[in-house]
Amino acid sequence: MRRFGQALAAVALLLPLAVGCGDAENTASDGKTESSAAASAPAPKESAAPADVKIVKAGYEDHATWGDNAYVVYWELTNTGDAQGNFYAGLDFLDKDGDVLGSTGITADKLGPGKTAKGEASPLDVEIDKGEMTDIKDVKVSEIERMDY
């Protein structure tokens, strides 16, 4: 549990660089944005409650945040559990043979049951350590973690 907490803290520090501040928004199925006001909460406990992560679209494009010919992933993460939770999903970037070139992560915090967070992500050069950025041909969700309060 301590190791997960350290990893989550590291992701929290680097995530604004990889995913971009404000790129994720929590929306209900009716399209209304969920409040992101933080509240005091007891220490988190691990849960096996489900969530679905969907890659909506991925590919090379000119992007306002990540520049020209960036590999951009548009994602949706839905809380399919029965309680609010904070989620982390790992993304693996693959070459033409399906080998992992590198990884990054996305988060959705304080996501209520049935709510969906949407966002965009792009790997940093340092995250692609087994090839070149131009070698990326696909992306897959490698893991999903949920922390309940």
mmCIF file of C-alpha atoms in Angstrom:
data_model
loop_
_atom_site.group_PDB
_atom_site.id
_atom_site.type_symbol
_atom_site.label_atom_id
_atom_site.label_comp_id
_atom_site.label_asym_id
_atom_site.label_seq_id
_atom_site.Cartn_x
_atom_site.Cartn_y
_atom_site.Cartn_z
ATOM 1 C CA MET A 1 0.000 0.000 0.000
ATOM 2 C CA ARG A 2 2.849 2.404 0.820
ATOM 3 C CA ARG A 3 4.489 1.685 -2.549
ATOM 4 C CA PHE A 4 1.233 2.484 -4.356
ATOM 5 C CA GLY A 5 0.947 5.754 -2.406
ATOM 6 C CA GLN A 6 4.480 6.753 -3.404
ATOM 7 C CA ALA A 7 3.779 5.906 -7.039
ATOM 8 C CA LEU A 8 0.511 7.860 -6.944
ATOM 9 C CA ALA A 9 2.327 10.867 -5.470
ATOM 10 C CA ALA A 10 4.936 10.695 -8.243
ATOM 11 C CA VAL A 11 2.226 10.523 -10.901
ATOM 12 C CA ALA A 12 0.440 13.488 -9.303
ATOM 13 C CA LEU A 13 3.607 15.575 -9.624
ATOM 14 C CA LEU A 14 4.294 14.611 -13.250
ATOM 15 C CA LEU A 15 0.732 14.330 -14.538
ATOM 16 C CA PRO A 16 0.223 18.032 -15.339
ATOM 17 C CA LEU A 17 3.146 17.720 -17.775
ATOM 18 C CA ALA A 18 1.892 14.517 -19.379
ATOM 19 C CA VAL A 19 -1.851 15.102 -19.397
ATOM 20 C CA GLY A 20 -2.088 18.859 -19.028
ATOM 21 C CA CYS A 21 -3.789 20.848 -16.304
ATOM 22 C CA GLY A 22 -7.539 20.993 -16.717
ATOM 23 C CA ASP A 23 -7.734 18.518 -19.577
ATOM 24 C CA ALA A 24 -9.984 16.100 -17.674
ATOM 25 C CA GLU A 25 -13.507 16.989 -16.684
ATOM 26 C CA ASN A 26 -16.033 14.963 -14.753
ATOM 27 C CA THR A 27 -19.406 14.821 -16.449
ATOM 28 C CA ALA A 28 -22.637 13.021 -15.738
ATOM 29 C CA SER A 29 -24.344 11.110 -18.497
ATOM 30 C CA ASP A 30 -26.578 14.173 -18.952
ATOM 31 C CA GLY A 31 -23.482 16.269 -19.798
ATOM 32 C CA LYS A 32 -23.429 18.381 -16.605
ATOM 33 C CA THR A 33 -19.991 19.044 -15.163
ATOM 34 C CA GLU A 34 -19.382 17.667 -11.660
ATOM 35 C CA SER A 35 -17.974 20.017 -9.035
ATOM 36 C CA SER A 36 -14.284 19.515 -8.350
ATOM 37 C CA ALA A 37 -14.234 21.180 -4.907
ATOM 38 C CA ALA A 38 -11.926 19.285 -2.561
ATOM 39 C CA ALA A 39 -13.162 18.118 0.839
ATOM 40 C CA SER A 40 -11.274 16.681 3.795
ATOM 41 C CA ALA A 41 -11.343 12.907 3.788
ATOM 42 C CA PRO A 42 -9.847 10.106 5.833
ATOM 43 C CA ALA A 43 -6.875 8.151 4.474
ATOM 44 C CA PRO A 44 -7.763 6.183 1.318
ATOM 45 C CA LYS A 45 -8.267 2.439 1.274
ATOM 46 C CA GLU A 46 -7.767 0.201 -1.714
ATOM 47 C CA SER A 47 -10.850 -1.176 -3.460
ATOM 48 C CA ALA A 48 -11.461 -3.655 -6.264
ATOM 49 C CA ALA A 49 -14.545 -1.717 -7.414
ATOM 50 C CA PRO A 50 -14.823 -1.557 -11.201
ATOM 51 C CA ALA A 51 -14.167 1.236 -13.674
ATOM 52 C CA ASP A 52 -14.115 1.253 -17.465
ATOM 53 C CA VAL A 53 -11.507 3.121 -19.490
ATOM 54 C CA LYS A 54 -12.215 3.709 -23.150
ATOM 55 C CA ILE A 55 -9.754 5.025 -25.725
ATOM 56 C CA VAL A 56 -12.025 7.198 -27.852
ATOM 57 C CA LYS A 57 -9.420 8.191 -30.435
ATOM 58 C CA ALA A 58 -5.632 8.104 -30.701
ATOM 59 C CA GLY A 59 -3.144 9.178 -33.320
ATOM 60 C CA TYR A 60 -0.785 11.841 -34.563
ATOM 61 C CA GLU A 61 -2.101 15.379 -34.870
ATOM 62 C CA ASP A 62 -1.113 19.004 -34.470
ATOM 63 C CA HIS A 63 -2.161 19.880 -30.920
ATOM 64 C CA ALA A 64 -2.284 23.212 -29.090
ATOM 65 C CA THR A 65 -0.660 21.744 -25.938
ATOM 66 C CA TRP A 66 1.684 19.043 -27.263
ATOM 67 C CA GLY A 67 2.723 20.624 -30.555
ATOM 68 C CA ASP A 68 2.911 19.505 -34.158
ATOM 69 C CA ASN A 69 2.559 15.815 -34.991
ATOM 70 C CA ALA A 70 2.022 14.780 -31.348
ATOM 71 C CA TYR A 71 0.573 11.358 -30.514
ATOM 72 C CA VAL A 72 -2.641 12.291 -28.678
ATOM 73 C CA VAL A 73 -4.975 9.929 -26.827
ATOM 74 C CA TYR A 74 -8.586 10.957 -26.161
ATOM 75 C CA TRP A 75 -9.957 8.904 -23.257
ATOM 76 C CA GLU A 76 -13.021 8.381 -21.086
ATOM 77 C CA LEU A 77 -12.992 6.774 -17.634
ATOM 78 C CA THR A 78 -16.355 5.719 -16.157
ATOM 79 C CA ASN A 79 -16.887 4.820 -12.521
ATOM 80 C CA THR A 80 -19.045 1.691 -12.706
ATOM 81 C CA GLY A 81 -18.899 1.140 -8.927
ATOM 82 C CA ASP A 82 -21.369 2.269 -6.307
ATOM 83 C CA ALA A 83 -19.188 4.840 -4.512
ATOM 84 C CA GLN A 84 -17.181 7.929 -5.401
ATOM 85 C CA GLY A 85 -13.529 7.185 -6.062
ATOM 86 C CA ASN A 86 -10.189 8.385 -7.355
ATOM 87 C CA PHE A 87 -8.855 6.475 -10.338
ATOM 88 C CA TYR A 88 -5.508 5.974 -12.030
ATOM 89 C CA ALA A 89 -5.174 4.262 -15.397
ATOM 90 C CA GLY A 90 -1.871 3.314 -16.996
ATOM 91 C CA LEU A 91 -1.461 3.671 -20.748
ATOM 92 C CA ASP A 92 1.119 1.679 -22.738
ATOM 93 C CA PHE A 93 2.299 2.997 -26.097
ATOM 94 C CA LEU A 94 2.996 0.243 -28.636
ATOM 95 C CA ASP A 95 5.099 -0.088 -31.786
ATOM 96 C CA LYS A 96 4.048 -1.866 -35.006
ATOM 97 C CA ASP A 97 4.883 -5.269 -33.453
ATOM 98 C CA GLY A 98 2.811 -4.599 -30.323
ATOM 99 C CA ASP A 99 5.893 -4.125 -28.126
ATOM 100 C CA VAL A 100 5.676 -1.511 -25.356
ATOM 101 C CA LEU A 101 7.723 1.614 -26.132
ATOM 102 C CA GLY A 102 6.823 3.413 -22.901
ATOM 103 C CA SER A 103 3.990 4.329 -20.570
ATOM 104 C CA THR A 104 2.147 7.219 -18.985
ATOM 105 C CA GLY A 105 -0.881 7.575 -16.722
ATOM 106 C CA ILE A 106 -4.173 9.425 -16.415
ATOM 107 C CA THR A 107 -6.239 10.221 -13.340
ATOM 108 C CA ALA A 108 -9.846 10.991 -12.509
ATOM 109 C CA ASP A 109 -10.426 12.270 -8.972
ATOM 110 C CA LYS A 110 -13.603 12.309 -6.871
ATOM 111 C CA LEU A 111 -15.549 10.601 -9.648
ATOM 112 C CA GLY A 112 -19.058 9.653 -8.542
ATOM 113 C CA PRO A 113 -20.882 6.418 -9.398
ATOM 114 C CA GLY A 114 -21.962 6.392 -13.036
ATOM 115 C CA LYS A 115 -19.946 9.534 -13.818
ATOM 116 C CA THR A 116 -17.457 9.758 -16.669
ATOM 117 C CA ALA A 117 -14.247 11.792 -16.797
ATOM 118 C CA LYS A 118 -12.959 12.730 -20.243
ATOM 119 C CA GLY A 119 -9.556 14.007 -21.247
ATOM 120 C CA GLU A 120 -6.559 13.977 -23.518
ATOM 121 C CA ALA A 121 -3.065 12.613 -22.903
ATOM 122 C CA SER A 122 0.202 12.511 -24.789
ATOM 123 C CA PRO A 123 3.455 10.826 -23.810
ATOM 124 C CA LEU A 124 6.530 12.866 -22.976
ATOM 125 C CA ASP A 125 9.795 12.095 -24.777
ATOM 126 C CA VAL A 126 11.260 10.695 -21.541
ATOM 127 C CA GLU A 127 8.353 8.241 -21.194
ATOM 128 C CA ILE A 128 9.153 6.593 -24.533
ATOM 129 C CA ASP A 129 12.358 4.845 -23.490
ATOM 130 C CA LYS A 130 12.341 1.818 -25.824
ATOM 131 C CA GLY A 131 12.119 3.569 -29.167
ATOM 132 C CA GLU A 132 11.177 6.888 -30.720
ATOM 133 C CA MET A 133 7.976 8.920 -30.454
ATOM 134 C CA THR A 134 7.451 8.340 -34.177
ATOM 135 C CA ASP A 135 7.446 4.557 -33.562
ATOM 136 C CA ILE A 136 4.112 4.724 -31.693
ATOM 137 C CA LYS A 137 1.393 2.896 -33.630
ATOM 138 C CA ASP A 138 -1.167 2.118 -30.892
ATOM 139 C CA VAL A 139 -2.055 2.592 -27.235
ATOM 140 C CA LYS A 140 -3.673 0.262 -24.703
ATOM 141 C CA VAL A 141 -4.876 0.515 -21.117
ATOM 142 C CA SER A 142 -2.416 -1.485 -19.013
ATOM 143 C CA GLU A 143 -3.916 -1.085 -15.536
ATOM 144 C CA ILE A 144 -6.689 0.585 -13.576
ATOM 145 C CA GLU A 145 -6.455 1.422 -9.870
ATOM 146 C CA ARG A 146 -9.182 2.791 -7.638
ATOM 147 C CA MET A 147 -8.884 4.377 -4.212
ATOM 148 C CA ASP A 148 -12.006 4.889 -2.068
ATOM 149 C CA TYR A 149 -12.310 7.393 0.763
#
